[in-house]
PDB file of C-alpha atoms in Angstrom:
ATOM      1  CA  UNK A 282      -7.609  19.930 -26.908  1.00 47.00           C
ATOM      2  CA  UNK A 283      -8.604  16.172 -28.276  1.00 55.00           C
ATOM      3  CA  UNK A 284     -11.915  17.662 -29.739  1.00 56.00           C
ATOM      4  CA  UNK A 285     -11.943  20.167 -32.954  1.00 56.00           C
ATOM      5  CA  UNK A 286     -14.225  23.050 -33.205  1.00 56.00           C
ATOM      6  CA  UNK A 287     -17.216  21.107 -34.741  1.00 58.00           C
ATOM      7  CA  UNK A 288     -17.711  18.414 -31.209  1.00 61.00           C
ATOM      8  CA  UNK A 289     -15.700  15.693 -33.609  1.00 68.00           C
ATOM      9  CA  UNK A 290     -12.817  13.508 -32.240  1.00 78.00           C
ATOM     10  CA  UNK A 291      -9.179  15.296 -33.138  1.00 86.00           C
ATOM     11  CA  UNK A 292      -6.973  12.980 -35.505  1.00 88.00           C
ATOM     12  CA  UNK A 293      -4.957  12.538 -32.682  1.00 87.00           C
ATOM     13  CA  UNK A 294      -7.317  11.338 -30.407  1.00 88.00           C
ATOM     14  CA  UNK A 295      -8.795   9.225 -32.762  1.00 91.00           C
ATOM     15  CA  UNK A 296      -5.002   7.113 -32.994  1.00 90.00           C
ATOM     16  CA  UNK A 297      -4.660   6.928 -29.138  1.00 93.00           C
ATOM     17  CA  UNK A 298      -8.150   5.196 -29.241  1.00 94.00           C
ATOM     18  CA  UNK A 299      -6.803   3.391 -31.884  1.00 93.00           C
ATOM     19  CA  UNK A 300      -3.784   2.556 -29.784  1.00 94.00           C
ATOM     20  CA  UNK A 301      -6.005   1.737 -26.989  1.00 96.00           C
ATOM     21  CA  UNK A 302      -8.141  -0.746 -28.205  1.00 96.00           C
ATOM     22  CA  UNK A 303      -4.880  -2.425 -29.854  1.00 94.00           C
ATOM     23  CA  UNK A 304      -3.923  -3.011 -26.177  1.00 98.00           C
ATOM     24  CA  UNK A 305      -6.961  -3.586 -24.023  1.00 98.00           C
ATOM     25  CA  UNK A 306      -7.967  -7.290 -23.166  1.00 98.00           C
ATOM     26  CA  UNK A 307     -12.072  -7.207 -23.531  1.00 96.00           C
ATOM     27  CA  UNK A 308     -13.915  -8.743 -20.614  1.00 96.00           C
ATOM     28  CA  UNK A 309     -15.019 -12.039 -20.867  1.00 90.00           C
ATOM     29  CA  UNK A 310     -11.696 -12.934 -23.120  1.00 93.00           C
ATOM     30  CA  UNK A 311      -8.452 -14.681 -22.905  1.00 91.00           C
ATOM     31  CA  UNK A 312      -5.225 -12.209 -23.092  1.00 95.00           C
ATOM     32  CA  UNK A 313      -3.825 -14.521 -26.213  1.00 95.00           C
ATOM     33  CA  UNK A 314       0.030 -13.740 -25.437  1.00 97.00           C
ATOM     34  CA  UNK A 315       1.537 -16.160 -27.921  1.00 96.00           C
ATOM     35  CA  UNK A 316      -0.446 -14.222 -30.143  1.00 97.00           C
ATOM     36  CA  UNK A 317       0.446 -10.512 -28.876  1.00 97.00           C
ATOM     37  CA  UNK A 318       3.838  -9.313 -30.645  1.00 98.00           C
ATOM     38  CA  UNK A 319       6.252  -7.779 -28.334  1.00 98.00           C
ATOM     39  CA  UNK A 320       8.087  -6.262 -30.661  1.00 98.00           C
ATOM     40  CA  UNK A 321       4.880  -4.294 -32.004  1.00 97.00           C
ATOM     41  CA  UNK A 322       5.523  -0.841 -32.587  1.00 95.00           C
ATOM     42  CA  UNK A 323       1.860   0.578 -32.460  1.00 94.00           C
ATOM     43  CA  UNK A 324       2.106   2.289 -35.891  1.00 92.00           C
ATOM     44  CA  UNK A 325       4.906   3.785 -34.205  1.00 91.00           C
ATOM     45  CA  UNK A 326       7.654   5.086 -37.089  1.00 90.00           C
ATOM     46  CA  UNK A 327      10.682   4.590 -34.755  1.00 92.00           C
ATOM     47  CA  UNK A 328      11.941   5.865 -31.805  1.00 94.00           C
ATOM     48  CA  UNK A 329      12.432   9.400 -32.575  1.00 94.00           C
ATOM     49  CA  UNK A 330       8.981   9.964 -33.511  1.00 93.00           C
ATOM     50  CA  UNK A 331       8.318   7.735 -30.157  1.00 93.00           C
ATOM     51  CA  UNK A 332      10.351  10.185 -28.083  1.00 92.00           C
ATOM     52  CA  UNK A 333       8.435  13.205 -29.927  1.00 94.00           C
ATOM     53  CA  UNK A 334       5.055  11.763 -28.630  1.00 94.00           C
ATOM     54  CA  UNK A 335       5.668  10.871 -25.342  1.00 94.00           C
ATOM     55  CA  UNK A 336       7.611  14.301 -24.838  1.00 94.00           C
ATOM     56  CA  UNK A 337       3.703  15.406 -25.750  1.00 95.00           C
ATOM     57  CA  UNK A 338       2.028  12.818 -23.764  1.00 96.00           C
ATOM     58  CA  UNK A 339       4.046  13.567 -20.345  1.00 96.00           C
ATOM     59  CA  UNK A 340       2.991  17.365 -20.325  1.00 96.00           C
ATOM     60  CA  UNK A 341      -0.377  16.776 -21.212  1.00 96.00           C
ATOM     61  CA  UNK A 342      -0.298  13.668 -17.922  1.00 97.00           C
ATOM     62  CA  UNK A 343       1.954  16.728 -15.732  1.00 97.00           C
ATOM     63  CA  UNK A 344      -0.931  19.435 -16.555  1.00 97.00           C
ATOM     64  CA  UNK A 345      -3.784  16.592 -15.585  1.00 98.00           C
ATOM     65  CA  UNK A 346      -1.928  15.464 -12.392  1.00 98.00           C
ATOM     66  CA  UNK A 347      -1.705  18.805 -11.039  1.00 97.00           C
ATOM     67  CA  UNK A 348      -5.479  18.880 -11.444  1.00 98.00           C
ATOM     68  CA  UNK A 349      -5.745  15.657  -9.636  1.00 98.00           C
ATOM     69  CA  UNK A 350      -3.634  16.249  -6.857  1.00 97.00           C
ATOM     70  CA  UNK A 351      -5.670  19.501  -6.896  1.00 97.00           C
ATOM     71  CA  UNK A 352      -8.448  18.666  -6.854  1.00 98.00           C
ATOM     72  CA  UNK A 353      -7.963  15.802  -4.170  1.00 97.00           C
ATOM     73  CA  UNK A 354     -11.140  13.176  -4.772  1.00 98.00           C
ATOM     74  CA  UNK A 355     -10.235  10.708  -7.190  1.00 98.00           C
ATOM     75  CA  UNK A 356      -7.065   8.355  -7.385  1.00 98.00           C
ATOM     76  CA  UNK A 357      -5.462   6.406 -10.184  1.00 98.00           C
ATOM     77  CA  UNK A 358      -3.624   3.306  -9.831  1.00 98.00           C
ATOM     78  CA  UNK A 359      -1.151   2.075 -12.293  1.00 98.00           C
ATOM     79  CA  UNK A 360      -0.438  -1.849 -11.810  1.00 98.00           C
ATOM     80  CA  UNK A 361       2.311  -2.894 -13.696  1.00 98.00           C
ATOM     81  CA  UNK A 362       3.215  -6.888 -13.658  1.00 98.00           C
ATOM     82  CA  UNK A 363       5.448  -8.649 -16.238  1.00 98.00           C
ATOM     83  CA  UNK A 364       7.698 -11.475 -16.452  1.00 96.00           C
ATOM     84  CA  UNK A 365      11.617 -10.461 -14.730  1.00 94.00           C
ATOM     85  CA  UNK A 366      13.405  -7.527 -16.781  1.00 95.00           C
ATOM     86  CA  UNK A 367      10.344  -7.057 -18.437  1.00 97.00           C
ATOM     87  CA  UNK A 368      10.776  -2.652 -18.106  1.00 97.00           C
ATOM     88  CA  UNK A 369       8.234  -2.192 -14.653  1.00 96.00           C
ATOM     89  CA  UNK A 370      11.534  -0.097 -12.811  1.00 95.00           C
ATOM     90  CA  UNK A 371      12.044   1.422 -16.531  1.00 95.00           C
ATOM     91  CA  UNK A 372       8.272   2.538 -16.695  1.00 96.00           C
ATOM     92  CA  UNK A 373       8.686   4.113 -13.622  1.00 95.00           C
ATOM     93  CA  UNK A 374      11.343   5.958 -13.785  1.00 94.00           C
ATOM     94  CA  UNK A 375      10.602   7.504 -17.567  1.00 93.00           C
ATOM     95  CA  UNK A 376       6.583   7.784 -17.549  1.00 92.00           C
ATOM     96  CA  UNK A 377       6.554   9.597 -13.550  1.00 91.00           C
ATOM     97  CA  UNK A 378       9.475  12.016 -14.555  1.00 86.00           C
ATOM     98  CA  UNK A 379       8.344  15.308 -14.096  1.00 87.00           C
ATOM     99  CA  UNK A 380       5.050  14.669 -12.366  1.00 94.00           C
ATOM    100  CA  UNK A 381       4.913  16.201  -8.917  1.00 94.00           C
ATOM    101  CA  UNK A 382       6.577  14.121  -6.752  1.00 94.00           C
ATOM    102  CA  UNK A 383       4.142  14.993  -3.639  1.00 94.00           C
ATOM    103  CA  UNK A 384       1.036  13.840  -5.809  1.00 96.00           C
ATOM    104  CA  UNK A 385       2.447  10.024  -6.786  1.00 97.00           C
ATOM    105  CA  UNK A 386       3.296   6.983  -4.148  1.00 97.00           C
ATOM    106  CA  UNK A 387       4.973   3.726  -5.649  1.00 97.00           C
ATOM    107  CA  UNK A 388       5.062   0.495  -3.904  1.00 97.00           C
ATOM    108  CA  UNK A 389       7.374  -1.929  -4.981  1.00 96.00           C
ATOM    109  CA  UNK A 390       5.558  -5.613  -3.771  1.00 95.00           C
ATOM    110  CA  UNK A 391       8.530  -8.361  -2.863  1.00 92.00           C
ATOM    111  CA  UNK A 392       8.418 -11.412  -0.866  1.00 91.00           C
ATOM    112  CA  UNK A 393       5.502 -11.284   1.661  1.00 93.00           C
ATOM    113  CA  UNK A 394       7.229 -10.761   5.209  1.00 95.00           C
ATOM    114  CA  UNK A 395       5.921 -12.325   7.829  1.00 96.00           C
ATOM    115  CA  UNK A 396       3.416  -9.727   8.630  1.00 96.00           C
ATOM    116  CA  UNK A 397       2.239 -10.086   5.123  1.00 95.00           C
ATOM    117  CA  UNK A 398       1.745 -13.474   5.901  1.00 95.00           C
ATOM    118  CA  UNK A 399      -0.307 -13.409   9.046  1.00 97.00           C
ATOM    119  CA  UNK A 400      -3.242 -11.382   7.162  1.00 97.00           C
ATOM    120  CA  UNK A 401      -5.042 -12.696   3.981  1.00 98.00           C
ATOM    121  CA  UNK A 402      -3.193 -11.843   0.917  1.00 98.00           C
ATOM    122  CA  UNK A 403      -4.798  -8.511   0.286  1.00 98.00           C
ATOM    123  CA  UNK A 404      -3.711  -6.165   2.934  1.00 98.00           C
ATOM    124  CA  UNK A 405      -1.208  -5.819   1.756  1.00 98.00           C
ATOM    125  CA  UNK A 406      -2.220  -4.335  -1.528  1.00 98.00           C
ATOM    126  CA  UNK A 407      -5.341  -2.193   0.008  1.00 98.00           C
ATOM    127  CA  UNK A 408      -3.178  -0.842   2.073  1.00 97.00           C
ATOM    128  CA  UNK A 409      -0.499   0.890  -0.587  1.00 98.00           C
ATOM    129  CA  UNK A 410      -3.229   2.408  -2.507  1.00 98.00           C
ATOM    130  CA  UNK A 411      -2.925   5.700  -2.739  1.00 98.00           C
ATOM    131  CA  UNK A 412      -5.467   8.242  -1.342  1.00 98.00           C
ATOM    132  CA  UNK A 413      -7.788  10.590  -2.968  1.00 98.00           C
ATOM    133  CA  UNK A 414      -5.293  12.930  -5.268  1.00 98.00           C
ATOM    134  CA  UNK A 415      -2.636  10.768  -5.837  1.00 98.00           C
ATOM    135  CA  UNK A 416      -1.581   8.626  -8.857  1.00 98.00           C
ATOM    136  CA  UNK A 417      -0.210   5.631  -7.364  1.00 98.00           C
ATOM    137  CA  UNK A 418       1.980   2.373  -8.675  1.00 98.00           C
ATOM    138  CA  UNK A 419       2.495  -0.765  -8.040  1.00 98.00           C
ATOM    139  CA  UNK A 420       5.198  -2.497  -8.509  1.00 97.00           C
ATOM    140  CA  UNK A 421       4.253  -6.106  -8.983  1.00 97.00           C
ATOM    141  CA  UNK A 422       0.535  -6.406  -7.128  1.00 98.00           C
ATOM    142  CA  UNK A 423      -1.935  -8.726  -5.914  1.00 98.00           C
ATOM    143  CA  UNK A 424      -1.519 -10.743  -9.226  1.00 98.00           C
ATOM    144  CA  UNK A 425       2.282 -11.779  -7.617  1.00 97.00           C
ATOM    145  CA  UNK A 426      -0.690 -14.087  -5.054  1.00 98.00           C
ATOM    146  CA  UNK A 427      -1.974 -15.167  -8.436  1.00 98.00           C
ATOM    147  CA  UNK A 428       0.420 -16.070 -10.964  1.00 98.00           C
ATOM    148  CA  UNK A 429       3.834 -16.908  -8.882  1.00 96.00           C
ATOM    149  CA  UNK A 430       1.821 -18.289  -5.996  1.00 97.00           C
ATOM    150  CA  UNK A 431       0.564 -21.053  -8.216  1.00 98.00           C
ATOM    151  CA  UNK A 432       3.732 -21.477  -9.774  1.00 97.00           C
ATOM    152  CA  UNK A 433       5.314 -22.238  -6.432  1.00 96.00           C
ATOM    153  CA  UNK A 434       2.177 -24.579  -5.412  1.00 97.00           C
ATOM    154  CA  UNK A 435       1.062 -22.256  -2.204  1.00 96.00           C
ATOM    155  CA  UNK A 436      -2.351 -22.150  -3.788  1.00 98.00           C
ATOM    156  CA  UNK A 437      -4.356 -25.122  -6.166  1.00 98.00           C
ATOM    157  CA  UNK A 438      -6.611 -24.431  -9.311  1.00 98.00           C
ATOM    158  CA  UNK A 439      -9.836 -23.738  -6.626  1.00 98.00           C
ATOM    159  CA  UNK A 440      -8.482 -21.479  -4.521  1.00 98.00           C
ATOM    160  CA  UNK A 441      -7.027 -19.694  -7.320  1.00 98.00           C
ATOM    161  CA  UNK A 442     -10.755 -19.059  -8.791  1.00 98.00           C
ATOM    162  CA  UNK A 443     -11.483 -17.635  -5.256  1.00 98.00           C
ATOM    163  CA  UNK A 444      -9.023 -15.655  -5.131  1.00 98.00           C
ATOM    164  CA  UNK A 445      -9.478 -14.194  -8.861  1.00 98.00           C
ATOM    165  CA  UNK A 446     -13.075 -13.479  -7.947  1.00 98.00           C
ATOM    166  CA  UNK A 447     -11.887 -11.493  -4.625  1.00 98.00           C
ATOM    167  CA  UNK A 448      -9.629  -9.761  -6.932  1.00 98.00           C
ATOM    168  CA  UNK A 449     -12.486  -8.538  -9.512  1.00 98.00           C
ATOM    169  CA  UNK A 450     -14.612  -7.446  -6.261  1.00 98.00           C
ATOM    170  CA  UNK A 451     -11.661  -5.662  -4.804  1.00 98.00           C
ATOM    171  CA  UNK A 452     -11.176  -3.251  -7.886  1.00 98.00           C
ATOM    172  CA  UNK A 453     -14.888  -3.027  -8.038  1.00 98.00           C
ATOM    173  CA  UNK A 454     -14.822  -1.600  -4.678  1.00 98.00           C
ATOM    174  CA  UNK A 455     -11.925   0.595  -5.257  1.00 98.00           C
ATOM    175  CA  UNK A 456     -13.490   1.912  -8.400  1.00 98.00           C
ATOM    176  CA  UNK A 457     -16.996   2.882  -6.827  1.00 98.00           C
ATOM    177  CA  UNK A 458     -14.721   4.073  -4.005  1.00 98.00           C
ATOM    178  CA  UNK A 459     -12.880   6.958  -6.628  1.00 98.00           C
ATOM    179  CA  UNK A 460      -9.952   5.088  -7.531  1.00 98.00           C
ATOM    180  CA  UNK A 461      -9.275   4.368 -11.110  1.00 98.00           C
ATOM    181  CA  UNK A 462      -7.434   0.779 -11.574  1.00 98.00           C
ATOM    182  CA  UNK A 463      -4.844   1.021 -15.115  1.00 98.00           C
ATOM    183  CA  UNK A 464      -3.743  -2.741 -15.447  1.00 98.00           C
ATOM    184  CA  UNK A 465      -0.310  -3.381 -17.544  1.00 98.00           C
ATOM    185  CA  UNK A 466       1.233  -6.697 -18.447  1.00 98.00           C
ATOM    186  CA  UNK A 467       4.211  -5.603 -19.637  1.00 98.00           C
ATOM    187  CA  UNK A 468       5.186  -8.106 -22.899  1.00 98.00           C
ATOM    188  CA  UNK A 469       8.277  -9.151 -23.998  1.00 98.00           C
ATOM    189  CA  UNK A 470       9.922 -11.701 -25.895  1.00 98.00           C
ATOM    190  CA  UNK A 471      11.885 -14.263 -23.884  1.00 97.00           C
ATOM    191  CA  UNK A 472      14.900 -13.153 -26.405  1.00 98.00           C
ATOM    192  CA  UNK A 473      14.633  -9.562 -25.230  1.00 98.00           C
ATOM    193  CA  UNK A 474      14.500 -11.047 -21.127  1.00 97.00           C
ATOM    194  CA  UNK A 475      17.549 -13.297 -22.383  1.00 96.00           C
ATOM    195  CA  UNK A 476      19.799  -9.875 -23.324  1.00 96.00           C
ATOM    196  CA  UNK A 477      18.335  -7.420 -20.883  1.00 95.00           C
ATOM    197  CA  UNK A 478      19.570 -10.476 -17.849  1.00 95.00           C
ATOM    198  CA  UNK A 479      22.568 -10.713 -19.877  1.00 94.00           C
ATOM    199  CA  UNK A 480      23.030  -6.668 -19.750  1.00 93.00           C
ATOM    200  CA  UNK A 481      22.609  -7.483 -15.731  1.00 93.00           C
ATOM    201  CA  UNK A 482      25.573  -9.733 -15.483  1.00 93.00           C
ATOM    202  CA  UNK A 483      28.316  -8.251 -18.095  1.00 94.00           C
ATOM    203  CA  UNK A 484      27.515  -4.461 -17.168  1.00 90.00           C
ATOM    204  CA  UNK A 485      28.666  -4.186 -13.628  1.00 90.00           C
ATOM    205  CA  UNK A 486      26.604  -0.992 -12.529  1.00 91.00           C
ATOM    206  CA  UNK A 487      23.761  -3.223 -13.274  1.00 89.00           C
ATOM    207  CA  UNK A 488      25.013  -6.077 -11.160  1.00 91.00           C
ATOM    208  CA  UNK A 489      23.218  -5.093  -8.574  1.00 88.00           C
ATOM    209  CA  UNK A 490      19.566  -5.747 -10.196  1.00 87.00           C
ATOM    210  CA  UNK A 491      20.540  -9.721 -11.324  1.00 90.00           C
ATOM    211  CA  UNK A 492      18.853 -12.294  -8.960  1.00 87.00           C
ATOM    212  CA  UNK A 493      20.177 -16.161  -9.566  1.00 85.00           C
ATOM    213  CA  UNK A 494      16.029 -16.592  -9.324  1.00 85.00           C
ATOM    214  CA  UNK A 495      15.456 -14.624 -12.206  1.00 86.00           C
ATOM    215  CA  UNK A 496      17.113 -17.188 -14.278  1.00 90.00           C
ATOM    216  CA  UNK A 497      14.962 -19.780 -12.099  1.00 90.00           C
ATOM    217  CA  UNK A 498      11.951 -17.914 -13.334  1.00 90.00           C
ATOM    218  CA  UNK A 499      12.789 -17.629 -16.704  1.00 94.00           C
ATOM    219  CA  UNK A 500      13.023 -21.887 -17.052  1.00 95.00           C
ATOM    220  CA  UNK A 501       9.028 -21.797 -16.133  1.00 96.00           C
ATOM    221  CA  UNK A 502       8.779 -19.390 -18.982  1.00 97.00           C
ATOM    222  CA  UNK A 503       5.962 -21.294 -20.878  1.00 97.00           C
ATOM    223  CA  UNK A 504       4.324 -21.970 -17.489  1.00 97.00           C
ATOM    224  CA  UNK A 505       4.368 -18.781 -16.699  1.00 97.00           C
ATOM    225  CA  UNK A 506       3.338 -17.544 -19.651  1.00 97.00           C
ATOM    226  CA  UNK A 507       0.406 -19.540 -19.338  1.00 97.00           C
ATOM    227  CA  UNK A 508      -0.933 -18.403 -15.886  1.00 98.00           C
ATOM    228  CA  UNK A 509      -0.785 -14.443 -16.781  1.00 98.00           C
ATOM    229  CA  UNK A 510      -3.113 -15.291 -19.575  1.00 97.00           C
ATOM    230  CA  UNK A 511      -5.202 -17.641 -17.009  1.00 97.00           C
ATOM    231  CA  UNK A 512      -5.147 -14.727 -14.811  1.00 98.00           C
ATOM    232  CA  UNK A 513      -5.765 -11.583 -17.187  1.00 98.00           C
ATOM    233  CA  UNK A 514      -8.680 -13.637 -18.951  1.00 98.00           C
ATOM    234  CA  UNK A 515     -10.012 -13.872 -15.601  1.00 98.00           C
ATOM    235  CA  UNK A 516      -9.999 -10.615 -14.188  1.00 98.00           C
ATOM    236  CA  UNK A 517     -10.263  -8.155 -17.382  1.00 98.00           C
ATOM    237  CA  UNK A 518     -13.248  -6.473 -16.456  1.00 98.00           C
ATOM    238  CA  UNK A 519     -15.896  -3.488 -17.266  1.00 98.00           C
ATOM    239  CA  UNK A 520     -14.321  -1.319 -14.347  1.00 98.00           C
ATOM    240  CA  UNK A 521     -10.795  -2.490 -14.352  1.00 98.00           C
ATOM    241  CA  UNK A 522      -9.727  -4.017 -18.101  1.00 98.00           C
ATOM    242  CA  UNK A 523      -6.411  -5.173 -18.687  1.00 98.00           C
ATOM    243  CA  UNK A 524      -3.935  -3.919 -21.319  1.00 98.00           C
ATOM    244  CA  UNK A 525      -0.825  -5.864 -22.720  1.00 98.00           C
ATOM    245  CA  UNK A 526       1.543  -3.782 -23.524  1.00 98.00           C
ATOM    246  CA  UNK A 527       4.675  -4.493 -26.144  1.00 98.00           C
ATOM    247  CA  UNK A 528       7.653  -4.233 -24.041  1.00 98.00           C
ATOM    248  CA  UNK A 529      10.456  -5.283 -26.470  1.00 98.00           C
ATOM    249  CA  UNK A 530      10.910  -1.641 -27.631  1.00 97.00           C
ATOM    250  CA  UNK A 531      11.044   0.662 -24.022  1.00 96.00           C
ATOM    251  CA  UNK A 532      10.092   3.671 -26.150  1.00 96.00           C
ATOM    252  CA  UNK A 533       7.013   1.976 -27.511  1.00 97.00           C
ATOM    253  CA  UNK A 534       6.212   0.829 -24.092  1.00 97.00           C
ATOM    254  CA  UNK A 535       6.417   4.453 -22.368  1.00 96.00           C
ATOM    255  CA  UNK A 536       4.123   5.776 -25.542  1.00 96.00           C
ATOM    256  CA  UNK A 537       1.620   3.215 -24.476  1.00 97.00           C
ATOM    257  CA  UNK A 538       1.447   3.661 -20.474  1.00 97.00           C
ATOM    258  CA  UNK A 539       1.976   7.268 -21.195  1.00 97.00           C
ATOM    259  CA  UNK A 540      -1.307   7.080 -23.563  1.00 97.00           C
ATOM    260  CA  UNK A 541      -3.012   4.937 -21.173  1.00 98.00           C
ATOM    261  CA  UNK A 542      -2.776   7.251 -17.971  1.00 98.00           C
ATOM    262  CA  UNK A 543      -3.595  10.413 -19.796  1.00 97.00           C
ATOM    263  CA  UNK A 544      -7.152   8.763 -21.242  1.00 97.00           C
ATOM    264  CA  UNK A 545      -7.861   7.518 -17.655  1.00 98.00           C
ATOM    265  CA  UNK A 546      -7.254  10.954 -16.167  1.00 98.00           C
ATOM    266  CA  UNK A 547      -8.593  12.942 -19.432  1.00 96.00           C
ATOM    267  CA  UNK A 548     -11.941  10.907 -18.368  1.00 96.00           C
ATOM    268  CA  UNK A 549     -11.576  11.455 -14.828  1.00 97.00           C
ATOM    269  CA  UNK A 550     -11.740  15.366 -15.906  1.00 97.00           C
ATOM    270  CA  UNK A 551     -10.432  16.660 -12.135  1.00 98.00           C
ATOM    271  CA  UNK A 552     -11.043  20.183 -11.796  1.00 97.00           C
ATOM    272  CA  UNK A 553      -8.923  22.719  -9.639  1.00 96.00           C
ATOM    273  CA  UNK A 554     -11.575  24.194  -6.617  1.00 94.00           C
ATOM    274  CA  UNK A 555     -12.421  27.443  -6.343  1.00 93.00           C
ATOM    275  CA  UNK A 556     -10.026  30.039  -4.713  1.00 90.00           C
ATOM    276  CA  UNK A 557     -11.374  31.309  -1.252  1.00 89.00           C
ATOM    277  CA  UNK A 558     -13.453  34.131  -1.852  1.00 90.00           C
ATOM    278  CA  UNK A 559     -12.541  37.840  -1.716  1.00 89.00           C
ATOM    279  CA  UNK A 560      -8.754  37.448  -3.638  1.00 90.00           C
ATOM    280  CA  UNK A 561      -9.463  40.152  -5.440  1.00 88.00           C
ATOM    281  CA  UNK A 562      -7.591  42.947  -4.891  1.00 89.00           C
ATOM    282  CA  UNK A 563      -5.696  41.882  -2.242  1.00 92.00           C
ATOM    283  CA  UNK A 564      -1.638  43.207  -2.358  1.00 94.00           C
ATOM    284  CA  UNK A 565       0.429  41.013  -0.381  1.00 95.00           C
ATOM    285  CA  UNK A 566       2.887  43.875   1.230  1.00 92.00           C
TER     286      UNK A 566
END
């Protein structure tokens, strides 16, 4: 349990707030990148004790899933965004291991298709949310029609502002609608993207994950840069905050999410319902 006997916050709970508020961008500031070290290791010894933790973390998230799924009125949603090899298929894969595969949907957000494209940009998005019971992620997001749509010039500086305060509105809905919004930016170092899309290329059961846009993408680095923290500034909020996470080490990053999702669900609190009445007794022949 996070509380000891006398109501008072357990020393471990106390360092995951700790953790927490080392991550979260407060509402009504800028995210700061350059400032943000993505090699931080969250007071983190090394990656053995990292392994140790999250071990502990992803039983504790298993047990509260199951309650979730359960239970079957609230939903979490876990948007991950980041520059290209920043760890979003990584996080995936490690912090949804061992969660019951019936209680989780991921949507993995590429090019819009022409569908896409015929509706306003959020569709889309509302549409792969999951439903009451699930944990859901996303894969890249509505921040993609943000941050690369600027880039690319489909969108100017006003209707950028528009569409950042649709975006605040939008989780505001969601949120008084039972779904909880978890916001990562995934943060690494452009020398950690340099030899994870060098991994890509010389490793050739990873060939299949280079793009030759990746490396486009990476010479707007800066630019880029620049428009997450334009974009996280602006829509860090009360309801849906956003956290940048240190990416450069994956076991510090799967510590972090893994802390993350269990406080959003610990405060979510979902009970199992009642069993139908009249169980007892009952021998199944």
């Amino acid at each position: 349990s996070s509380m000891t006997g006398d109501g008072l916050a357990s020393p471990v709970m106390l360092k995951r707030r700790a953790l927490i508020e080392d991550l979260v961008v407060s509402p009504g500031h800028d995210a700061h990148l350059a400032k943000r070290n993505p090699a931080n290791r969250l007071g983190l010894e090394g990656k053995a004790e990292g392994r140790d933790v999250i071990d502990g973390l992803l039983a504790e998230l298993d047990d509260l899933h199951n309650r979730l799924w359960a239970e079957a009125k609230q939903s979490v949603v876990l948007v991950l965004q980041g520059m290209d090899a920043a760890g979003k298929d990584g996080t995936i894969r490690r912090v949804l291991t061992g969660l019951n595969p019936q209680g989780c949907t991921v949507a993995n957000f590429k090019e819009p298709t022409a569908t896409d494209l015929a509706h306003d940009y959020l569709r889309r998005v509302h549409d792969a949310c999951p439903p009451r019971g699930l944990l859901g992620v996303m894969n890249r997001s509505h921040y993609e029609d943000v941050v690369m749509a600027r880039l690319i010039g489909v969108i100017d500086d006003d209707q950028r502002e528009r569409r950042f305060g649709h975006i605040r509105e939008f989780e505001r809905m969601l949120t008084d609608e039972g779904t909880s919004v978890v916001k990562v930016f995934l943060h690494i170092s452009k020398d950690e993207q340099r030899a994870r899309l060098q991994a890509r290329i010389d490793d050739p059961e990873k060939n299949w994950k280079f793009r030759h846009s990746d490396l486009e993408a990476r010479g707007h680095w800066d630019e880029l840069q620049g428009l997450y923290d334009t974009a996280i500034g602006a829509t860090s909020t009360e309801w849906a905050p956003w956290y940048v996470v240190p990416g450069d080490h994956k076991w510090v990053r799967d510590v972090a999410i893994a802390t993350l999702l269990v406080d959003v669900f610990e405060r979510l609190n979902p009970k199992i319902p009642d069993p139908e009445a009249g169980l007892e007794g009952i021998i199944v022949e």
